[in-house]
Coordinates of C-alpha atoms (C1' of nucleotides) in Angstrom, one line a residue:
Chain A
M268 CA -1.5 4.3 4.2
P269 CA -1.0 0.7 3.8
E270 CA 2.4 -0.9 3.2
L271 CA 3.6 -3.9 5.2
P272 CA 4.0 -2.1 8.5
D273 CA 0.6 -0.5 8.3
V274 CA -1.1 -3.8 7.5
E275 CA 0.7 -5.5 10.3
V276 CA -0.6 -2.8 12.7
F277 CA -4.1 -3.3 11.2
R278 CA -3.7 -7.1 11.7
K279 CA -2.9 -6.6 15.4
Y280 CA -5.8 -4.2 15.7
L281 CA -8.2 -6.7 14.3
D282 CA -6.9 -9.4 16.6
S283 CA -7.1 -7.3 19.7
T284 CA -10.7 -6.2 19.0
S285 CA -12.7 -8.5 16.8
L286 CA -11.7 -12.2 17.3
H287 CA -14.1 -14.9 18.6
Q288 CA -17.2 -12.7 18.4
K289 CA -20.3 -13.8 16.6
I290 CA -20.9 -11.8 13.4
Q291 CA -24.6 -11.0 13.6
S292 CA -24.9 -9.2 10.2
V293 CA -22.8 -7.6 7.5
Q294 CA -23.5 -4.4 5.6
V295 CA -21.9 -3.8 2.3
K296 CA -22.0 0.0 1.9
N297 CA -20.3 0.1 -1.4
K298 CA -19.9 -3.0 -3.5
K299 CA -17.1 -1.6 -5.6
V300 CA -14.6 -3.0 -3.0
L301 CA -16.0 -6.5 -3.7
K302 CA -14.3 -7.5 -6.9
H303 CA -14.9 -11.3 -6.9
V304 CA -17.7 -11.8 -4.4
S305 CA -21.3 -10.6 -4.3
P306 CA -22.7 -8.7 -1.3
Q307 CA -25.2 -11.6 -0.8
K308 CA -22.5 -14.2 -0.8
L309 CA -20.3 -12.2 1.6
E310 CA -23.2 -11.7 4.0
E311 CA -24.2 -15.4 3.7
E312 CA -20.7 -16.7 4.4
L313 CA -19.9 -14.4 7.4
T314 CA -23.2 -14.2 9.2
G315 CA -23.2 -16.4 12.3
R316 CA -19.5 -17.1 12.1
K317 CA -16.5 -15.8 14.0
L318 CA -13.0 -14.5 13.0
Q319 CA -10.5 -16.9 14.6
F320 CA -7.1 -15.4 13.9
T321 CA -5.4 -13.2 11.3
T322 CA -2.4 -13.6 9.1
R323 CA -0.6 -11.3 6.7
H324 CA 1.4 -11.7 3.5
G325 CA 2.9 -8.5 2.2
K326 CA 0.1 -6.0 2.1
L327 CA -2.6 -8.7 2.1
M328 CA -4.5 -9.6 5.3
F329 CA -6.4 -12.8 5.9
S330 CA -8.8 -13.4 8.7
H331 CA -9.6 -17.1 9.4
L332 CA -13.2 -18.2 9.5
D333 CA -12.7 -21.9 9.0
D334 CA -10.6 -24.4 7.0
Q335 CA -12.4 -23.6 3.9
C336 CA -12.7 -19.8 4.2
W337 CA -10.7 -16.7 4.9
L338 CA -11.9 -13.1 4.8
L339 CA -9.3 -11.1 2.8
F340 CA -8.6 -7.4 3.2
H341 CA -6.4 -5.4 0.8
F342 CA -6.2 -1.8 1.7
G343 CA -5.3 0.0 -1.6
M344 CA -4.0 3.5 -1.0
T345 CA -6.4 4.8 1.6
G346 CA -7.8 1.8 3.5
Y347 CA -7.9 1.0 7.2
L348 CA -10.0 -0.7 9.9
K349 CA -12.0 0.8 12.6
Y350 CA -13.7 -0.9 15.6
F351 CA -16.4 1.1 17.3
K352 CA -19.6 0.9 19.3
H353 CA -21.7 3.8 18.3
T354 CA -22.7 4.4 14.7
E355 CA -21.8 8.1 14.9
E356 CA -18.1 7.0 15.3
D357 CA -18.3 5.5 11.8
S358 CA -16.6 7.1 8.8
V359 CA -18.4 8.4 5.7
H360 CA -16.0 6.2 3.8
D361 CA -17.0 2.9 5.3
R362 CA -17.4 0.3 2.6
V363 CA -18.1 -3.0 4.5
V364 CA -19.2 -3.2 8.2
L365 CA -19.3 -6.4 10.3
N366 CA -21.8 -6.1 13.1
F367 CA -21.0 -8.2 16.1
A368 CA -23.3 -9.8 18.6
N369 CA -21.8 -7.6 21.4
G370 CA -23.0 -4.5 19.7
Y371 CA -19.7 -3.4 18.4
H372 CA -18.8 -3.0 14.7
L373 CA -15.7 -3.5 12.6
A374 CA -15.6 -1.2 9.5
F375 CA -13.4 -1.5 6.4
I376 CA -12.9 2.1 5.5
C377 CA -11.5 3.1 2.1
Q378 CA -11.9 6.5 0.7
R379 CA -10.6 5.9 -2.8
M380 CA -12.1 2.4 -3.1
L381 CA -8.9 1.0 -4.5
G382 CA -8.9 -1.5 -1.7
E383 CA -10.6 -4.9 -1.8
V384 CA -12.6 -7.3 0.5
D385 CA -12.9 -10.9 -0.6
L386 CA -13.5 -14.4 0.4
V387 CA -10.6 -16.9 -0.1
K388 CA -10.7 -20.6 0.1
D389 CA -7.0 -21.5 0.1
R390 CA -4.7 -18.8 1.4
E391 CA -1.5 -20.3 0.0
K392 CA -3.0 -21.0 -3.4
Y393 CA -4.4 -17.5 -3.5
I394 CA -1.0 -15.9 -2.9
K395 CA 0.6 -18.2 -5.5
E396 CA -2.1 -17.4 -8.1
R397 CA -1.7 -13.7 -7.5
G398 CA 2.0 -14.2 -8.2
W399 CA 3.2 -12.5 -5.0
G400 CA 6.8 -13.1 -3.9
P401 CA 7.8 -14.0 -0.3
D402 CA 6.8 -11.7 2.5
A403 CA 9.5 -9.0 3.2
L404 CA 9.7 -9.8 6.9
E405 CA 9.7 -13.6 6.4
V406 CA 12.3 -13.9 3.6
S407 CA 15.8 -15.2 4.5
Y408 CA 19.0 -13.6 3.4
K409 CA 19.8 -16.5 1.1
A410 CA 16.4 -16.3 -0.6
F411 CA 16.7 -12.5 -0.8
V412 CA 19.9 -12.7 -2.8
E413 CA 18.3 -15.1 -5.2
L414 CA 15.3 -12.8 -5.8
F415 CA 17.5 -10.1 -7.2
R416 CA 20.0 -12.2 -9.1
G417 CA 20.0 -11.5 -12.9
R418 CA 17.4 -8.8 -12.7
R419 CA 17.4 -5.7 -14.8
G420 CA 15.9 -2.3 -13.9
S421 CA 16.2 0.0 -10.9
I422 CA 16.5 -1.2 -7.3
K423 CA 13.6 0.9 -6.2
S424 CA 11.3 -0.7 -8.8
A425 CA 12.4 -4.1 -7.8
L426 CA 11.7 -3.4 -4.1
M427 CA 8.3 -2.1 -4.9
N428 CA 7.4 -5.1 -7.1
Q429 CA 5.1 -7.3 -5.1
K430 CA 5.8 -10.2 -7.5
I431 CA 9.5 -10.1 -6.4
I432 CA 9.0 -9.4 -2.7
A433 CA 5.7 -8.6 -1.0
G434 CA 5.0 -5.7 1.4
I435 CA 7.2 -2.8 0.3
G436 CA 5.7 0.3 -1.4
N437 CA 6.8 3.8 -2.3
I438 CA 7.4 5.2 1.2
Y439 CA 9.3 2.3 2.7
S440 CA 11.4 1.6 -0.4
D441 CA 12.6 5.2 0.0
E442 CA 13.4 4.7 3.7
I443 CA 15.2 1.4 3.0
L444 CA 17.2 2.9 0.2
F445 CA 18.1 6.0 2.3
Q446 CA 19.2 3.9 5.3
S447 CA 21.2 1.7 2.9
R448 CA 22.7 4.8 1.3
V449 CA 21.7 3.6 -2.2
Y450 CA 20.6 5.9 -5.0
P451 CA 17.1 4.8 -6.0
Q452 CA 17.8 4.5 -9.7
T453 CA 20.8 2.2 -9.2
E454 CA 20.5 -0.8 -11.5
V455 CA 20.0 -4.0 -9.6
K456 CA 22.9 -5.6 -11.5
Q457 CA 25.2 -2.9 -10.3
M458 CA 24.7 -3.8 -6.7
D459 CA 27.5 -5.9 -5.2
E460 CA 27.2 -8.5 -2.5
Q461 CA 27.9 -6.0 0.3
G462 CA 25.3 -3.7 -1.1
I463 CA 22.7 -6.4 -1.2
K464 CA 23.5 -7.5 2.3
K465 CA 23.2 -3.9 3.6
L466 CA 19.9 -3.6 1.8
F467 CA 18.6 -6.8 3.4
Q468 CA 19.7 -5.7 6.9
E469 CA 18.2 -2.2 6.6
L470 CA 15.0 -3.6 5.0
K471 CA 14.4 -5.8 8.1
K472 CA 15.4 -3.0 10.5
V473 CA 13.2 -0.4 8.9
L474 CA 10.1 -2.6 8.6
N475 CA 10.4 -4.0 12.1
K476 CA 11.0 -0.5 13.6
A477 CA 8.0 0.9 11.8
V478 CA 5.8 -1.9 13.2
E479 CA 7.3 -1.3 16.7
F480 CA 6.5 2.4 16.5
Q481 CA 3.0 1.6 15.2
V482 CA 3.8 3.5 12.0
N483 CA 3.6 6.8 13.9
P484 CA 6.1 9.1 12.2
D485 CA 6.4 11.2 15.4
K486 CA 8.0 8.2 17.1
F487 CA 10.5 7.4 14.3
P488 CA 14.2 8.2 15.1
D489 CA 15.6 11.5 13.9
S490 CA 17.8 9.5 11.5
Y491 CA 14.7 8.5 9.4
L492 CA 13.8 10.0 6.1
L493 CA 10.1 9.2 6.3
P494 CA 8.9 12.1 8.5
R495 CA 10.8 14.6 6.3
R496 CA 9.5 13.2 3.0
G497 CA 7.8 15.9 1.0
R498 CA 8.4 19.4 -0.3
D499 CA 11.4 21.2 1.2
G500 CA 12.4 18.2 3.3
L501 CA 16.0 18.2 4.5
C502 CA 18.3 15.2 4.8
P503 CA 18.4 14.0 8.5
R504 CA 22.0 13.1 8.0
C505 CA 23.6 16.0 6.1
N506 CA 20.8 18.6 6.1
N507 CA 20.9 19.1 2.3
Q508 CA 17.7 19.5 0.4
L509 CA 16.1 16.2 -0.5
Q510 CA 15.4 15.6 -4.2
R511 CA 12.6 13.9 -6.0
L512 CA 12.6 11.6 -9.0
K513 CA 9.9 9.7 -10.9
I514 CA 10.6 6.0 -10.8
T515 CA 8.0 3.6 -12.3
G516 CA 5.4 6.3 -12.0
R517 CA 6.0 6.9 -8.3
T518 CA 7.8 9.9 -6.6
A519 CA 11.0 8.9 -5.0
Y520 CA 12.5 11.2 -2.3
F521 CA 16.2 10.8 -1.6
C522 CA 19.3 12.7 -0.6
P523 CA 21.7 13.2 -3.6
H524 CA 24.6 13.7 -1.2
C525 CA 24.1 10.6 1.0
Q526 CA 22.7 8.1 -1.6
T527 CA 25.1 7.3 -4.4
Chain B
dA78 C1' 11.8 -9.0 -18.2
dG79 C1' 11.1 -4.1 -17.7
dT80 C1' 8.8 0.1 -18.4
dA81 C1' 5.5 3.5 -19.9
dC82 C1' 1.0 4.6 -20.0
dC83 C1' -3.8 4.2 -18.8
dA84 C1' -7.4 2.8 -15.8
dC85 C1' -9.8 2.2 -11.5
dC86 C1' -11.5 6.0 -7.6
dT87 C1' -11.9 10.3 -4.4
dG88 C1' -10.4 14.4 -2.5
dA89 C1' -7.0 18.1 -1.3
dC90 C1' -4.3 21.8 -2.9
dG91 C1' -2.3 25.6 -5.7
dG92 C1' -2.7 28.7 -9.6
dC93 C1' -5.4 31.6 -12.4
Chain C
dT81 C1' -15.9 31.6 -5.8
dG82 C1' -15.0 28.3 -9.4
dC83 C1' -12.5 25.7 -12.6
dC84 C1' -8.4 23.0 -13.8
dG85 C1' -4.4 20.5 -13.5
dT86 C1' -1.7 17.8 -10.4
dC87 C1' -0.8 14.8 -6.9
dA88 C1' -1.7 11.0 -3.5
dG89 C1' 1.9 5.2 0.9
dG90 C1' -1.7 0.4 -4.9
dT91 C1' -2.4 -2.7 -8.6
dG92 C1' -3.8 -4.7 -13.2
dG93 C1' -3.8 -4.7 -18.3
dT94 C1' -1.8 -3.6 -22.6
dA95 C1' 1.5 -2.2 -25.8
dC96 C1' 6.3 -1.7 -26.9

DNA sequence: AGTACCACCTGACGGC
DNA sequence: TGCCGTCAGGTGGTAC
């Protein structure tokens, strides 16, 4: 379930469980999640080392080993982390497992294997080479305005485009657009200054709240679209039936009455 | 610059 | 019960 808020929760989870512990061994259970590093190389680089701290950029997570090396996690559609003691707590979908000297394990679990584990030398350079825009929770209002200036296409596509702004996916773009009362297929160039400002404010609010609630939909306010997203969902504001629309290959849910 | 379409993958669900 | 199409919170390549 990984968009920015999910990854931020994973980051805190890793930091609260797995830092400063000696990695005794590494098991690569399925090497399909290693796109640019061999299992041997990964094991070699990690064994005997410790994770020092963790940062996030959009949906990418970097755990610091030393000045020359970061462990990268990208969670795809179905990835998450699990820290556990007993092997029977592990998931059948574990793909990479770090075994710590204290007897605990940290597993990268990823059912569909669209996620990725990698080693990165230079974090900033990596983000730049991948072409990712600024992190959605870091970007200033001024920079945000510039990101969208002169763009064509729909506002939802732009929000989901990691090369423009990093961290927002299908679910949270729907929520941000709902809170901003913007119809998802609105052309970027049709948005006026007020509209962009509202979008910026709601974007920050929605992402921060989601992190605060640990992405648990049960804790989200009643005014949120997210828990009602899906078949037969009703708008939390006007109680009309939500509608769906395909935008850049993804299903957008929205309220035709509230979002214009 | 955008978008449509396919590919990478697994699994759940509904219809027949 | 089984088979089949469709869908799922991501991203990259390629062709228009």
